[in-house]
Every structure is written in structure tokens, then in C-alpha cells.
mmCIF file of C-alpha atoms in Angstrom:
data_model
loop_
_atom_site.group_PDB
_atom_site.id
_atom_site.type_symbol
_atom_site.label_atom_id
_atom_site.label_comp_id
_atom_site.label_asym_id
_atom_site.label_seq_id
_atom_site.Cartn_x
_atom_site.Cartn_y
_atom_site.Cartn_z
ATOM 1 C CA MET S 1 -24.941 -49.105 81.241
ATOM 2 C CA GLU S 2 -28.526 -50.357 81.343
ATOM 3 C CA ARG S 3 -29.538 -52.633 84.171
ATOM 4 C CA GLY S 4 -28.517 -56.215 83.528
ATOM 5 C CA ALA S 5 -26.411 -55.428 80.446
ATOM 6 C CA ALA S 6 -23.097 -57.235 80.071
ATOM 7 C CA ARG S 7 -20.263 -54.765 79.659
ATOM 8 C CA GLY S 8 -20.252 -53.353 76.138
ATOM 9 C CA PHE S 9 -22.991 -55.672 74.820
ATOM 10 C CA LEU S 10 -26.529 -54.840 73.775
ATOM 11 C CA PRO S 11 -28.921 -54.465 76.720
ATOM 12 C CA PRO S 12 -31.093 -57.515 77.490
ATOM 13 C CA PHE S 13 -34.243 -57.863 75.393
ATOM 14 C CA PRO S 14 -37.076 -56.279 77.416
ATOM 15 C CA HIS S 15 -39.534 -58.501 79.291
ATOM 16 C CA PHE S 16 -37.610 -61.659 78.299
ATOM 17 C CA ALA S 17 -38.031 -63.545 81.587
ATOM 18 C CA THR S 18 -41.702 -62.585 81.864
ATOM 19 C CA GLN S 19 -42.404 -63.742 78.309
ATOM 20 C CA ALA S 20 -40.503 -67.004 78.872
ATOM 21 C CA ILE S 21 -42.739 -67.743 81.841
ATOM 22 C CA HIS S 22 -46.106 -66.479 80.576
ATOM 23 C CA ALA S 23 -46.287 -66.268 76.759
ATOM 24 C CA GLY S 24 -48.537 -69.019 75.398
ATOM 25 C CA GLN S 25 -49.123 -70.385 78.889
ATOM 26 C CA GLU S 26 -52.463 -68.675 79.714
ATOM 27 C CA PRO S 27 -54.407 -70.834 82.224
ATOM 28 C CA GLU S 28 -57.681 -69.695 80.610
ATOM 29 C CA GLN S 29 -57.038 -71.932 77.589
ATOM 30 C CA TRP S 30 -57.665 -75.000 79.782
ATOM 31 C CA ARG S 31 -61.006 -75.849 81.369
ATOM 32 C CA SER S 32 -59.131 -76.675 84.548
ATOM 33 C CA GLY S 33 -57.306 -73.319 84.613
ATOM 34 C CA ALA S 34 -53.985 -75.157 84.975
ATOM 35 C CA VAL S 35 -51.093 -72.715 85.480
ATOM 36 C CA VAL S 36 -48.597 -75.218 84.052
ATOM 37 C CA PRO S 37 -49.681 -76.400 80.581
ATOM 38 C CA PRO S 38 -50.619 -80.084 80.719
ATOM 39 C CA VAL S 39 -49.067 -82.777 78.543
ATOM 40 C CA SER S 40 -51.648 -83.581 75.877
ATOM 41 C CA LEU S 41 -50.813 -87.121 74.783
ATOM 42 C CA SER S 42 -53.944 -87.752 72.738
ATOM 43 C CA THR S 43 -53.265 -88.405 69.063
ATOM 44 C CA THR S 44 -56.789 -87.473 67.990
ATOM 45 C CA PHE S 45 -59.478 -84.975 69.040
ATOM 46 C CA LYS S 46 -63.274 -85.184 69.075
ATOM 47 C CA GLN S 47 -65.078 -83.129 66.434
ATOM 48 C CA GLN S 48 -68.470 -81.456 66.949
ATOM 49 C CA ALA S 49 -69.516 -82.334 63.396
ATOM 50 C CA PRO S 50 -67.628 -83.573 60.324
ATOM 51 C CA GLY S 51 -64.850 -81.052 59.719
ATOM 52 C CA GLU S 52 -65.801 -78.957 62.763
ATOM 53 C CA HIS S 53 -63.140 -79.139 65.460
ATOM 54 C CA ALA S 54 -61.859 -76.961 68.287
ATOM 55 C CA GLY S 55 -58.496 -76.232 66.669
ATOM 56 C CA TYR S 56 -57.047 -79.734 66.766
ATOM 57 C CA GLU S 57 -57.840 -82.837 64.756
ATOM 58 C CA TYR S 58 -54.701 -85.023 64.701
ATOM 59 C CA SER S 59 -51.594 -84.596 66.820
ATOM 60 C CA ARG S 60 -49.119 -84.506 63.928
ATOM 61 C CA SER S 61 -51.036 -81.543 62.496
ATOM 62 C CA GLY S 62 -51.288 -79.708 65.798
ATOM 63 C CA ASN S 63 -51.064 -80.436 69.508
ATOM 64 C CA PRO S 64 -52.007 -78.241 72.503
ATOM 65 C CA THR S 65 -48.710 -78.839 74.339
ATOM 66 C CA ARG S 66 -46.681 -78.147 71.214
ATOM 67 C CA ASN S 67 -48.752 -75.043 70.583
ATOM 68 C CA CYS S 68 -47.807 -73.640 74.004
ATOM 69 C CA LEU S 69 -44.113 -74.172 73.277
ATOM 70 C CA GLU S 70 -44.323 -72.622 69.806
ATOM 71 C CA LYS S 71 -46.065 -69.517 71.139
ATOM 72 C CA ALA S 72 -43.471 -69.078 73.877
ATOM 73 C CA VAL S 73 -40.508 -69.421 71.530
ATOM 74 C CA ALA S 74 -42.047 -67.014 69.031
ATOM 75 C CA ALA S 75 -42.313 -64.417 71.784
ATOM 76 C CA LEU S 76 -38.699 -64.927 72.853
ATOM 77 C CA ASP S 77 -37.468 -64.615 69.257
ATOM 78 C CA GLY S 78 -39.511 -61.470 68.656
ATOM 79 C CA ALA S 79 -41.318 -63.459 65.958
ATOM 80 C CA LYS S 80 -44.926 -63.870 64.807
ATOM 81 C CA TYR S 81 -44.626 -67.638 64.463
ATOM 82 C CA CYS S 82 -42.626 -70.638 65.616
ATOM 83 C CA LEU S 83 -42.761 -74.278 64.549
ATOM 84 C CA ALA S 84 -41.316 -77.215 66.490
ATOM 85 C CA TYR S 85 -39.686 -80.274 64.916
ATOM 86 C CA ALA S 86 -38.371 -83.655 66.017
ATOM 87 C CA SER S 87 -34.714 -82.474 65.899
ATOM 88 C CA GLY S 88 -32.534 -79.635 64.666
ATOM 89 C CA LEU S 89 -31.809 -81.608 61.523
ATOM 90 C CA ALA S 90 -35.540 -82.206 61.028
ATOM 91 C CA ALA S 91 -35.911 -78.417 61.070
ATOM 92 C CA THR S 92 -33.086 -78.160 58.520
ATOM 93 C CA LEU S 93 -34.814 -80.771 56.337
ATOM 94 C CA ASN S 94 -38.114 -78.890 56.424
ATOM 95 C CA ILE S 95 -36.473 -75.570 55.528
ATOM 96 C CA THR S 96 -34.595 -77.199 52.648
ATOM 97 C CA HIS S 97 -37.895 -78.579 51.318
ATOM 98 C CA LEU S 98 -38.873 -74.990 50.538
ATOM 99 C CA LEU S 99 -36.544 -75.379 47.535
ATOM 100 C CA LYS S 100 -36.731 -77.496 44.391
ATOM 101 C CA ALA S 101 -34.190 -79.480 42.393
ATOM 102 C CA GLY S 102 -31.777 -77.176 40.585
ATOM 103 C CA ASP S 103 -31.881 -74.466 43.268
ATOM 104 C CA THR S 104 -28.674 -73.405 45.011
ATOM 105 C CA ILE S 105 -27.860 -73.135 48.716
ATOM 106 C CA ILE S 106 -24.931 -71.071 49.976
ATOM 107 C CA CYS S 107 -23.795 -72.358 53.357
ATOM 108 C CA MET S 108 -21.207 -70.932 55.716
ATOM 109 C CA ASP S 109 -18.072 -73.046 55.376
ATOM 110 C CA ASP S 110 -17.683 -73.537 59.150
ATOM 111 C CA VAL S 111 -20.905 -75.166 60.379
ATOM 112 C CA TYR S 112 -22.226 -77.950 62.560
ATOM 113 C CA GLY S 113 -21.010 -81.282 61.170
ATOM 114 C CA GLY S 114 -24.570 -82.609 60.816
ATOM 115 C CA THR S 115 -25.560 -79.622 58.684
ATOM 116 C CA ASN S 116 -22.482 -80.129 56.502
ATOM 117 C CA ARG S 117 -23.241 -83.848 56.161
ATOM 118 C CA TYR S 118 -26.911 -83.284 55.304
ATOM 119 C CA PHE S 119 -26.146 -80.719 52.618
ATOM 120 C CA ARG S 120 -23.285 -82.730 51.090
ATOM 121 C CA LYS S 121 -24.618 -86.261 51.290
ATOM 122 C CA VAL S 122 -28.391 -85.837 51.157
ATOM 123 C CA ALA S 123 -29.502 -82.493 49.727
ATOM 124 C CA MET S 124 -27.002 -82.567 46.858
ATOM 125 C CA LYS S 125 -28.171 -86.065 45.894
ATOM 126 C CA MET S 126 -31.730 -84.723 45.716
ATOM 127 C CA GLY S 127 -30.720 -82.242 43.011
ATOM 128 C CA LEU S 128 -29.841 -79.186 45.085
ATOM 129 C CA ASN S 129 -26.549 -77.377 44.547
ATOM 130 C CA VAL S 130 -24.664 -76.456 47.726
ATOM 131 C CA PHE S 131 -21.622 -74.192 47.935
ATOM 132 C CA PHE S 132 -19.676 -73.602 51.151
ATOM 133 C CA VAL S 133 -18.503 -70.007 51.494
ATOM 134 C CA ASP S 134 -16.819 -67.901 54.192
ATOM 135 C CA CYS S 135 -19.759 -65.641 55.016
ATOM 136 C CA THR S 136 -17.711 -63.557 57.439
ATOM 137 C CA LYS S 137 -16.503 -61.864 54.239
ATOM 138 C CA MET S 138 -19.356 -60.069 52.517
ATOM 139 C CA GLU S 139 -17.470 -59.908 49.231
ATOM 140 C CA CYS S 140 -17.251 -63.724 49.182
ATOM 141 C CA LEU S 141 -20.975 -64.044 49.872
ATOM 142 C CA GLU S 142 -21.862 -61.500 47.203
ATOM 143 C CA ALA S 143 -19.645 -63.207 44.632
ATOM 144 C CA ALA S 144 -21.228 -66.600 45.340
ATOM 145 C CA ILE S 145 -24.862 -65.540 44.766
ATOM 146 C CA THR S 146 -26.269 -66.456 41.344
ATOM 147 C CA PRO S 147 -29.791 -66.366 39.840
ATOM 148 C CA GLU S 148 -30.188 -69.985 41.031
ATOM 149 C CA THR S 149 -29.417 -69.083 44.681
ATOM 150 C CA LYS S 150 -32.522 -69.439 46.828
ATOM 151 C CA LEU S 151 -31.136 -69.949 50.351
ATOM 152 C CA VAL S 152 -28.183 -68.642 52.361
ATOM 153 C CA TRP S 153 -27.463 -70.617 55.542
ATOM 154 C CA ILE S 154 -25.264 -69.204 58.289
ATOM 155 C CA GLU S 155 -24.621 -69.940 61.927
ATOM 156 C CA THR S 156 -23.029 -67.443 64.244
ATOM 157 C CA PRO S 157 -20.929 -68.047 66.217
ATOM 158 C CA THR S 158 -19.839 -70.939 64.031
ATOM 159 C CA ASN S 159 -19.326 -74.507 65.169
ATOM 160 C CA PRO S 160 -16.626 -75.221 66.255
ATOM 161 C CA THR S 161 -14.253 -72.297 65.538
ATOM 162 C CA LEU S 162 -16.611 -69.593 66.861
ATOM 163 C CA LYS S 163 -16.338 -67.163 63.972
ATOM 164 C CA VAL S 164 -18.895 -64.364 64.258
ATOM 165 C CA ILE S 165 -20.907 -63.296 61.191
ATOM 166 C CA ASP S 166 -22.473 -59.875 60.761
ATOM 167 C CA ILE S 167 -26.134 -60.886 60.353
ATOM 168 C CA GLN S 168 -27.343 -57.438 59.282
ATOM 169 C CA ALA S 169 -24.604 -57.163 56.655
ATOM 170 C CA CYS S 170 -25.481 -60.641 55.350
ATOM 171 C CA ALA S 171 -29.156 -59.711 55.191
ATOM 172 C CA ASP S 172 -28.328 -56.550 53.237
ATOM 173 C CA VAL S 173 -26.341 -58.577 50.686
ATOM 174 C CA VAL S 174 -28.875 -61.409 50.416
ATOM 175 C CA HIS S 175 -31.941 -59.211 50.082
ATOM 176 C CA LYS S 176 -30.503 -57.300 47.143
ATOM 177 C CA HIS S 177 -31.417 -60.471 45.252
ATOM 178 C CA LYS S 178 -35.046 -61.434 44.732
ATOM 179 C CA ASP S 179 -36.495 -64.519 46.433
ATOM 180 C CA VAL S 180 -33.353 -65.469 48.390
ATOM 181 C CA LEU S 181 -33.937 -66.476 52.025
ATOM 182 C CA LEU S 182 -31.447 -65.911 54.835
ATOM 183 C CA VAL S 183 -31.459 -68.609 57.519
ATOM 184 C CA VAL S 184 -29.561 -68.180 60.782
ATOM 185 C CA ASP S 185 -28.835 -71.205 62.944
ATOM 186 C CA ASN S 186 -29.074 -69.582 66.385
ATOM 187 C CA THR S 187 -28.358 -72.753 68.369
ATOM 188 C CA PHE S 188 -25.178 -71.521 70.062
ATOM 189 C CA MET S 189 -26.615 -68.165 71.170
ATOM 190 C CA SER S 190 -30.210 -69.037 72.153
ATOM 191 C CA ALA S 191 -32.990 -66.479 71.981
ATOM 192 C CA TYR S 192 -31.611 -64.826 75.117
ATOM 193 C CA PHE S 193 -28.383 -63.577 73.555
ATOM 194 C CA GLN S 194 -29.315 -63.017 69.895
ATOM 195 C CA ARG S 195 -32.394 -62.251 67.780
ATOM 196 C CA PRO S 196 -31.559 -62.915 64.111
ATOM 197 C CA LEU S 197 -34.986 -61.866 62.809
ATOM 198 C CA SER S 198 -34.520 -58.353 64.189
ATOM 199 C CA LEU S 199 -31.199 -58.191 62.318
ATOM 200 C CA GLY S 200 -32.759 -59.024 58.954
ATOM 201 C CA ALA S 201 -32.848 -62.834 58.818
ATOM 202 C CA ASP S 202 -35.906 -64.483 57.271
ATOM 203 C CA ILE S 203 -35.686 -67.674 59.342
ATOM 204 C CA CYS S 204 -34.217 -68.313 62.782
ATOM 205 C CA MET S 205 -33.685 -71.981 63.590
ATOM 206 C CA TYR S 206 -32.373 -73.964 66.551
ATOM 207 C CA SER S 207 -31.381 -77.338 67.666
ATOM 208 C CA ALA S 208 -33.452 -76.870 70.820
ATOM 209 C CA THR S 209 -31.629 -79.926 72.169
ATOM 210 C CA LYS S 210 -28.966 -77.439 73.258
ATOM 211 C CA TYR S 211 -29.476 -74.202 75.190
ATOM 212 C CA MET S 212 -33.179 -73.638 74.543
ATOM 213 C CA ASN S 213 -34.068 -76.841 76.413
ATOM 214 C CA GLY S 214 -30.857 -76.759 78.406
ATOM 215 C CA HIS S 215 -31.091 -80.078 80.248
ATOM 216 C CA SER S 216 -29.679 -82.640 77.779
ATOM 217 C CA ASP S 217 -32.881 -84.685 77.883
ATOM 218 C CA VAL S 218 -34.736 -83.573 74.737
ATOM 219 C CA VAL S 219 -33.922 -83.809 71.015
ATOM 220 C CA MET S 220 -35.835 -81.077 69.165
ATOM 221 C CA GLY S 221 -35.677 -78.362 66.501
ATOM 222 C CA LEU S 222 -37.346 -74.954 66.360
ATOM 223 C CA VAL S 223 -37.972 -72.502 63.506
ATOM 224 C CA SER S 224 -39.185 -68.902 63.953
ATOM 225 C CA VAL S 225 -40.388 -66.562 61.186
ATOM 226 C CA ASN S 226 -42.310 -63.316 60.719
ATOM 227 C CA CYS S 227 -43.551 -63.738 57.138
ATOM 228 C CA ASP S 228 -47.108 -65.087 56.904
ATOM 229 C CA ASP S 229 -46.510 -66.885 53.590
ATOM 230 C CA LEU S 230 -43.272 -68.464 54.809
ATOM 231 C CA TYR S 231 -45.034 -69.676 57.947
ATOM 232 C CA GLU S 232 -47.861 -71.259 55.935
ATOM 233 C CA ARG S 233 -45.394 -73.052 53.663
ATOM 234 C CA LEU S 234 -43.374 -74.341 56.601
ATOM 235 C CA LYS S 235 -46.528 -75.317 58.518
ATOM 236 C CA PHE S 236 -47.646 -77.359 55.496
ATOM 237 C CA LEU S 237 -44.246 -79.078 55.379
ATOM 238 C CA GLN S 238 -44.265 -79.718 59.134
ATOM 239 C CA ASN S 239 -47.511 -81.639 58.744
ATOM 240 C CA SER S 240 -46.675 -83.270 55.396
ATOM 241 C CA LEU S 241 -43.189 -84.480 56.333
ATOM 242 C CA GLY S 242 -44.306 -85.404 59.838
ATOM 243 C CA ALA S 243 -41.052 -84.800 61.720
ATOM 244 C CA VAL S 244 -42.764 -83.427 64.815
ATOM 245 C CA PRO S 245 -41.704 -83.675 68.473
ATOM 246 C CA SER S 246 -43.646 -85.629 71.066
ATOM 247 C CA PRO S 247 -45.937 -83.725 73.443
ATOM 248 C CA PHE S 248 -43.790 -84.784 76.396
ATOM 249 C CA ASP S 249 -40.645 -83.383 74.762
ATOM 250 C CA CYS S 250 -42.555 -80.157 74.090
ATOM 251 C CA TYR S 251 -43.507 -80.025 77.762
ATOM 252 C CA LEU S 252 -39.871 -80.482 78.815
ATOM 253 C CA CYS S 253 -38.539 -77.853 76.413
ATOM 254 C CA ASN S 254 -41.274 -75.434 77.472
ATOM 255 C CA ARG S 255 -40.180 -75.958 81.068
ATOM 256 C CA GLY S 256 -36.546 -75.410 80.089
ATOM 257 C CA LEU S 257 -37.417 -71.981 78.677
ATOM 258 C CA LYS S 258 -38.522 -70.798 82.103
ATOM 259 C CA THR S 259 -34.913 -70.762 83.338
ATOM 260 C CA LEU S 260 -33.268 -69.765 80.029
ATOM 261 C CA GLN S 261 -32.393 -66.249 81.193
ATOM 262 C CA ILE S 262 -30.885 -67.431 84.472
ATOM 263 C CA ARG S 263 -28.959 -70.267 82.814
ATOM 264 C CA MET S 264 -27.506 -68.172 80.013
ATOM 265 C CA LYS S 265 -26.210 -65.542 82.411
ATOM 266 C CA GLN S 266 -24.355 -68.230 84.371
ATOM 267 C CA HIS S 267 -23.067 -69.931 81.204
ATOM 268 C CA PHE S 268 -21.594 -66.569 80.164
ATOM 269 C CA HIS S 269 -20.043 -65.987 83.584
ATOM 270 C CA ASN S 270 -18.426 -69.427 83.743
ATOM 271 C CA ALA S 271 -17.299 -69.433 80.110
ATOM 272 C CA LEU S 272 -15.595 -66.070 80.500
ATOM 273 C CA ALA S 273 -13.745 -67.361 83.569
ATOM 274 C CA VAL S 274 -12.683 -70.515 81.696
ATOM 275 C CA ALA S 275 -11.575 -68.546 78.635
ATOM 276 C CA ARG S 276 -9.492 -66.147 80.732
ATOM 277 C CA PHE S 277 -7.889 -69.048 82.598
ATOM 278 C CA LEU S 278 -6.984 -70.895 79.404
ATOM 279 C CA GLU S 279 -5.720 -67.747 77.675
ATOM 280 C CA SER S 280 -3.259 -67.177 80.516
ATOM 281 C CA ASP S 281 -2.024 -70.803 80.556
ATOM 282 C CA SER S 282 1.305 -71.595 78.875
ATOM 283 C CA ARG S 283 0.084 -75.086 77.916
ATOM 284 C CA VAL S 284 -2.553 -73.565 75.646
ATOM 285 C CA GLU S 285 -1.698 -72.326 72.159
ATOM 286 C CA LYS S 286 -4.777 -70.200 71.483
ATOM 287 C CA VAL S 287 -8.235 -69.552 72.937
ATOM 288 C CA ILE S 288 -11.284 -68.666 70.841
ATOM 289 C CA PHE S 289 -14.127 -67.046 72.770
ATOM 290 C CA PRO S 290 -16.127 -64.109 71.340
ATOM 291 C CA GLY S 291 -16.415 -62.585 74.815
ATOM 292 C CA LEU S 292 -12.643 -62.020 74.992
ATOM 293 C CA PRO S 293 -11.149 -58.813 73.549
ATOM 294 C CA SER S 294 -8.641 -61.054 71.727
ATOM 295 C CA HIS S 295 -11.407 -62.479 69.520
ATOM 296 C CA PRO S 296 -11.206 -60.863 66.056
ATOM 297 C CA GLN S 297 -14.959 -60.164 65.985
ATOM 298 C CA HIS S 298 -15.307 -59.137 69.627
ATOM 299 C CA GLU S 299 -16.682 -55.693 68.747
ATOM 300 C CA LEU S 300 -19.146 -57.198 66.269
ATOM 301 C CA ILE S 301 -20.626 -59.625 68.766
ATOM 302 C CA LYS S 302 -21.092 -56.797 71.247
ATOM 303 C CA ARG S 303 -23.029 -54.854 68.605
ATOM 304 C CA GLN S 304 -25.457 -57.660 67.707
ATOM 305 C CA CYS S 305 -25.755 -59.716 70.915
ATOM 306 C CA THR S 306 -26.599 -59.258 74.575
ATOM 307 C CA GLY S 307 -23.832 -61.624 75.753
ATOM 308 C CA CYS S 308 -22.038 -64.884 74.983
ATOM 309 C CA PRO S 309 -22.975 -68.531 75.627
ATOM 310 C CA GLY S 310 -20.835 -71.203 77.272
ATOM 311 C CA MET S 311 -18.938 -72.282 74.160
ATOM 312 C CA VAL S 312 -15.135 -72.020 74.375
ATOM 313 C CA THR S 313 -12.757 -73.479 71.818
ATOM 314 C CA PHE S 314 -9.005 -73.738 72.258
ATOM 315 C CA TYR S 315 -5.875 -75.261 70.773
ATOM 316 C CA ILE S 316 -3.788 -77.239 73.223
ATOM 317 C CA LYS S 317 -0.042 -77.204 72.666
ATOM 318 C CA GLY S 318 1.560 -80.429 71.464
ATOM 319 C CA ASN S 319 -0.247 -82.975 69.303
ATOM 320 C CA LEU S 320 -3.178 -85.397 69.224
ATOM 321 C CA LYS S 321 -1.783 -87.378 72.159
ATOM 322 C CA HIS S 322 -1.785 -84.270 74.350
ATOM 323 C CA ALA S 323 -5.367 -83.456 73.326
ATOM 324 C CA ALA S 324 -6.576 -87.020 73.918
ATOM 325 C CA THR S 325 -4.857 -87.297 77.301
ATOM 326 C CA PHE S 326 -6.309 -83.970 78.385
ATOM 327 C CA LEU S 327 -9.823 -85.085 77.429
ATOM 328 C CA LYS S 328 -9.508 -88.504 79.082
ATOM 329 C CA ASN S 329 -8.367 -86.940 82.357
ATOM 330 C CA LEU S 330 -11.218 -84.479 82.789
ATOM 331 C CA LYS S 331 -13.418 -85.231 85.795
ATOM 332 C CA VAL S 332 -16.017 -82.443 86.032
ATOM 333 C CA PHE S 333 -16.236 -81.966 82.268
ATOM 334 C CA ALA S 334 -17.698 -85.050 80.590
ATOM 335 C CA LEU S 335 -16.154 -86.243 77.334
ATOM 336 C CA ALA S 336 -19.287 -86.186 75.171
ATOM 337 C CA GLU S 337 -20.851 -84.668 72.076
ATOM 338 C CA SER S 338 -23.623 -82.062 72.158
ATOM 339 C CA LEU S 339 -23.647 -78.846 74.152
ATOM 340 C CA GLY S 340 -25.811 -76.319 75.934
ATOM 341 C CA GLY S 341 -26.900 -78.400 78.923
ATOM 342 C CA TYR S 342 -26.405 -77.480 82.568
ATOM 343 C CA GLU S 343 -23.450 -79.907 82.717
ATOM 344 C CA SER S 344 -19.996 -79.106 81.314
ATOM 345 C CA LEU S 345 -18.891 -81.111 78.281
ATOM 346 C CA ALA S 346 -15.667 -81.389 76.293
ATOM 347 C CA GLU S 347 -15.082 -82.931 72.891
ATOM 348 C CA HIS S 348 -12.593 -83.348 70.037
ATOM 349 C CA PRO S 349 -14.279 -81.952 66.884
ATOM 350 C CA ALA S 350 -11.927 -83.581 64.341
ATOM 351 C CA ILE S 351 -12.679 -87.065 65.737
ATOM 352 C CA MET S 352 -16.180 -86.553 67.106
ATOM 353 C CA THR S 353 -18.694 -83.906 65.971
ATOM 354 C CA HIS S 354 -16.968 -82.931 62.710
ATOM 355 C CA SER S 355 -15.507 -86.256 61.608
ATOM 356 C CA SER S 356 -17.927 -86.328 58.659
ATOM 357 C CA VAL S 357 -16.446 -83.098 57.282
ATOM 358 C CA PRO S 358 -13.831 -83.956 54.612
ATOM 359 C CA LYS S 359 -10.300 -83.917 56.057
ATOM 360 C CA GLU S 360 -9.035 -81.262 53.663
ATOM 361 C CA ASP S 361 -11.960 -79.004 54.614
ATOM 362 C CA ARG S 362 -11.334 -79.573 58.315
ATOM 363 C CA GLU S 363 -7.711 -78.588 57.899
ATOM 364 C CA ALA S 364 -8.632 -75.463 55.924
ATOM 365 C CA LEU S 365 -11.063 -74.449 58.664
ATOM 366 C CA GLY S 366 -8.561 -75.001 61.474
ATOM 367 C CA ILE S 367 -10.289 -78.093 62.877
ATOM 368 C CA SER S 368 -6.989 -79.739 63.748
ATOM 369 C CA ASP S 369 -5.923 -82.579 66.047
ATOM 370 C CA THR S 370 -5.217 -80.090 68.843
ATOM 371 C CA LEU S 371 -8.565 -78.266 68.692
ATOM 372 C CA ILE S 372 -10.822 -78.864 71.705
ATOM 373 C CA ARG S 373 -14.396 -77.605 72.130
ATOM 374 C CA LEU S 374 -15.841 -76.948 75.570
ATOM 375 C CA SER S 375 -19.481 -76.453 76.500
ATOM 376 C CA VAL S 376 -19.099 -74.738 79.854
ATOM 377 C CA GLY S 377 -21.951 -75.600 82.198
ATOM 378 C CA LEU S 378 -23.371 -74.255 85.437
ATOM 379 C CA GLU S 379 -21.030 -75.841 87.979
ATOM 380 C CA ASP S 380 -18.997 -73.794 90.455
ATOM 381 C CA GLU S 381 -16.361 -71.731 88.662
ATOM 382 C CA GLU S 382 -13.491 -72.890 90.884
ATOM 383 C CA ASP S 383 -14.310 -76.557 90.261
ATOM 384 C CA LEU S 384 -14.251 -76.035 86.506
ATOM 385 C CA LEU S 385 -10.901 -74.244 86.596
ATOM 386 C CA GLU S 386 -9.359 -76.873 88.881
ATOM 387 C CA ASP S 387 -10.536 -79.629 86.540
ATOM 388 C CA LEU S 388 -9.019 -77.964 83.499
ATOM 389 C CA ASP S 389 -5.760 -77.378 85.347
ATOM 390 C CA GLN S 390 -5.371 -80.974 86.514
ATOM 391 C CA ALA S 391 -6.233 -82.348 83.040
ATOM 392 C CA LEU S 392 -3.667 -80.049 81.407
ATOM 393 C CA LYS S 393 -1.113 -81.164 83.970
ATOM 394 C CA ALA S 394 -1.842 -84.816 83.172
ATOM 395 C CA ALA S 395 -1.532 -84.203 79.440
ATOM 396 C CA PHE S 396 1.937 -82.728 79.750
ATOM 397 C CA GLU S 397 3.192 -85.076 82.447
ATOM 398 C CA ASP S 398 2.321 -88.094 80.302
ATOM 399 C CA HIS S 399 3.749 -86.613 77.108
ATOM 400 C CA LYS S 400 6.763 -84.534 78.016
ATOM 401 C CA ALA S 401 8.673 -83.079 75.122
#
């Protein structure tokens, strides 16, 4: 096994930590030689003559601090280019603007609730056709593609049921058809555990609010690509639509990248411990964690990833009252939406993050009243396990059969 490789997974991407610390951060780009890129708050930049500038003219169009972040993320994704946006959904909006009315999007049926809501309630009203398909099954994806299909949108692992999609197989199916783009939402995995572009995706996007920033203090989106033409089109949209992040948020996210490798290793360690604990507990019906051999796509995730993030989903035995009591009694885990920060979070997808998904679709996807999603943070393992145990105890003491 190569040094640093998690058992059975791909080896770590070479030079990842070094690139996270140094790519795009060259002190020589600043007159001061600053080792840490400064926060450039100026909205406008002096020109030497009309139309002659030093690379920047207006901060929406380009900003030195944002530029440092985009270069660093591109390096970590193994990409030529990266663009930063005001949120993950702003990134989704910009990608969707590559299409025109009448075009079709195929989206994985199990996705982030905000993605589902945007496609159903916004994009479709703008004249786009959106079909939700189980992209874990290549025959379903193939059957859904028509001459009008221009975009296939997947996330893997999926939110919240943690299905794993074979990115390379999807890319092979998609690219048999001319002018169809494959987008992978890589939010759950981060650049440290998965590189969609190397597996055939055209676009890799993130809600950087989650693991890429990692500190629950920035809302941001990121998009990485290799194609020159695709980059130019997206760059034009970034400027024209104007959904760009602030320089200070770029500074914070850039700083978060410096510890991404260290954080993701600990997220994996803690999540595996939590998943094993829950899987052995009689009060738990089922645990879903791709890092467990019991996960149906465990072998697949080992083939395309270097490890697993801190996302663990499980079904508690009983009913909604048991789930709610469990969540209300957690002390180390905070009952809150979002994920990927250093702190541990727990939430109820059917009521919280995925409430906008139609009820019949939630039920078909397994997003039931007893489904609980955990974002396992960086706390001490024993404290996390003790917290889960006491909350489970409270749930079943208060609601005995």
C-alpha cells in the first residue's frame, strides 16, 4: 500500500498538500513580497492609459484575492481553470446559463435539495426541460438522453442517501452524444478525495461553503474545467451575471484550503468510527456510509476515490418521534443544516434540507421520517460516540414501545 493511502482506496493525489499551500500564492506577484496573499478590497484599479490595465479593471470582472483562490483550487482539482462564485447555487445558475430554452438537463434523482428546487422551480420556468434519473444505473441514463439533452448533472456520493455513481461510466455514456456536458457536484468529497475531471467529467463544481472552506464561515461556489472554450464561456457568465464572492470570503476559503488534507483525513477517521458504532447498535435500523463494506458501492468508491468524507446517514428504529428526540438530545453534534465544517452537525433531511423535494419523490428515494444525516466533524472520537449513545438512549427511554 502506498504511503498515506487508506486501505483499498486510490493513493493520495501527489503533491496535494504542497499545492494547497503554494499554488497561486507566489509572493513575487505582490510588490511587498507577502507570503500570505493580501485581501484586495478595492473595487476598481488604476489604468496606465485608457484600456491599458495591469490585469484588473473592476472587481466583479477580476480580483487579485479571488485570482489566488481560483489558481489554488484549479491545481487541487487537476484542472486548467477554476472560477469562484457567491454560492454553490450561484455556480449552478452560471452553469445552467450555458444552455438555452428548449434544452434538456438530466439530473440525478437523489441530489441536494437546493439543486432539486432550482431545477424544478426556476430552470423549468425559464424554458429548460429537467428529468430526474437514477444515474447509478447506466441503462437508465442512456435511455434518458435525447437529441435535446445538453447537460447531465450528478453528485456522488448523493445527498442525503450517499449513493455512489461511477463517474467514468457516466462520462462514457454521456460523451457518446455530441455536445452533452457532464457536471459532477463534488461538494461531499472535496478535491482531496475525488477528482471528477480526471474521470471524464467536463465540469467539477462545489459548494465551497462545505469541506473546501471547512470552517462554516463562508458561503461560496467553485467551478473547475479543463476546456478553454468552456472556461471562456463560464468566465463571461461569471462577469455578466455578477454572482461573485467577496475578496474577504476568497481570503478565508483560500486559508481553509491550507488544512484541507489534514481535515479530510480526520473527517474520514471519525466518520468511520461513527459508522461502525451505529452499525453495531440495535437501536439503528441501517447505516449508509461508503467507507463500510456493507455499502453497496463500497468497491466502486475505492476505485475512484482516495477516501471518504465525514458524511454518515442512518435510519433510526421507531418513527419520527424517535428521530426528533434523538436530534434534540444531541450535545456535541449541533442540530443544524449544512455540512463539512470542523464541527459535527446532525439534521433531519425530510424536514430540513430536503423539505422542498416533493413528498412522493422523498419517499421513493428513501428520505423517510427516520432518516438522519450526520456531518461528522473533527472532535475527539470518544466524545462523538458518547454523544450518539446518550441521544439514542434518550430517544428510546422517552418513546418506549
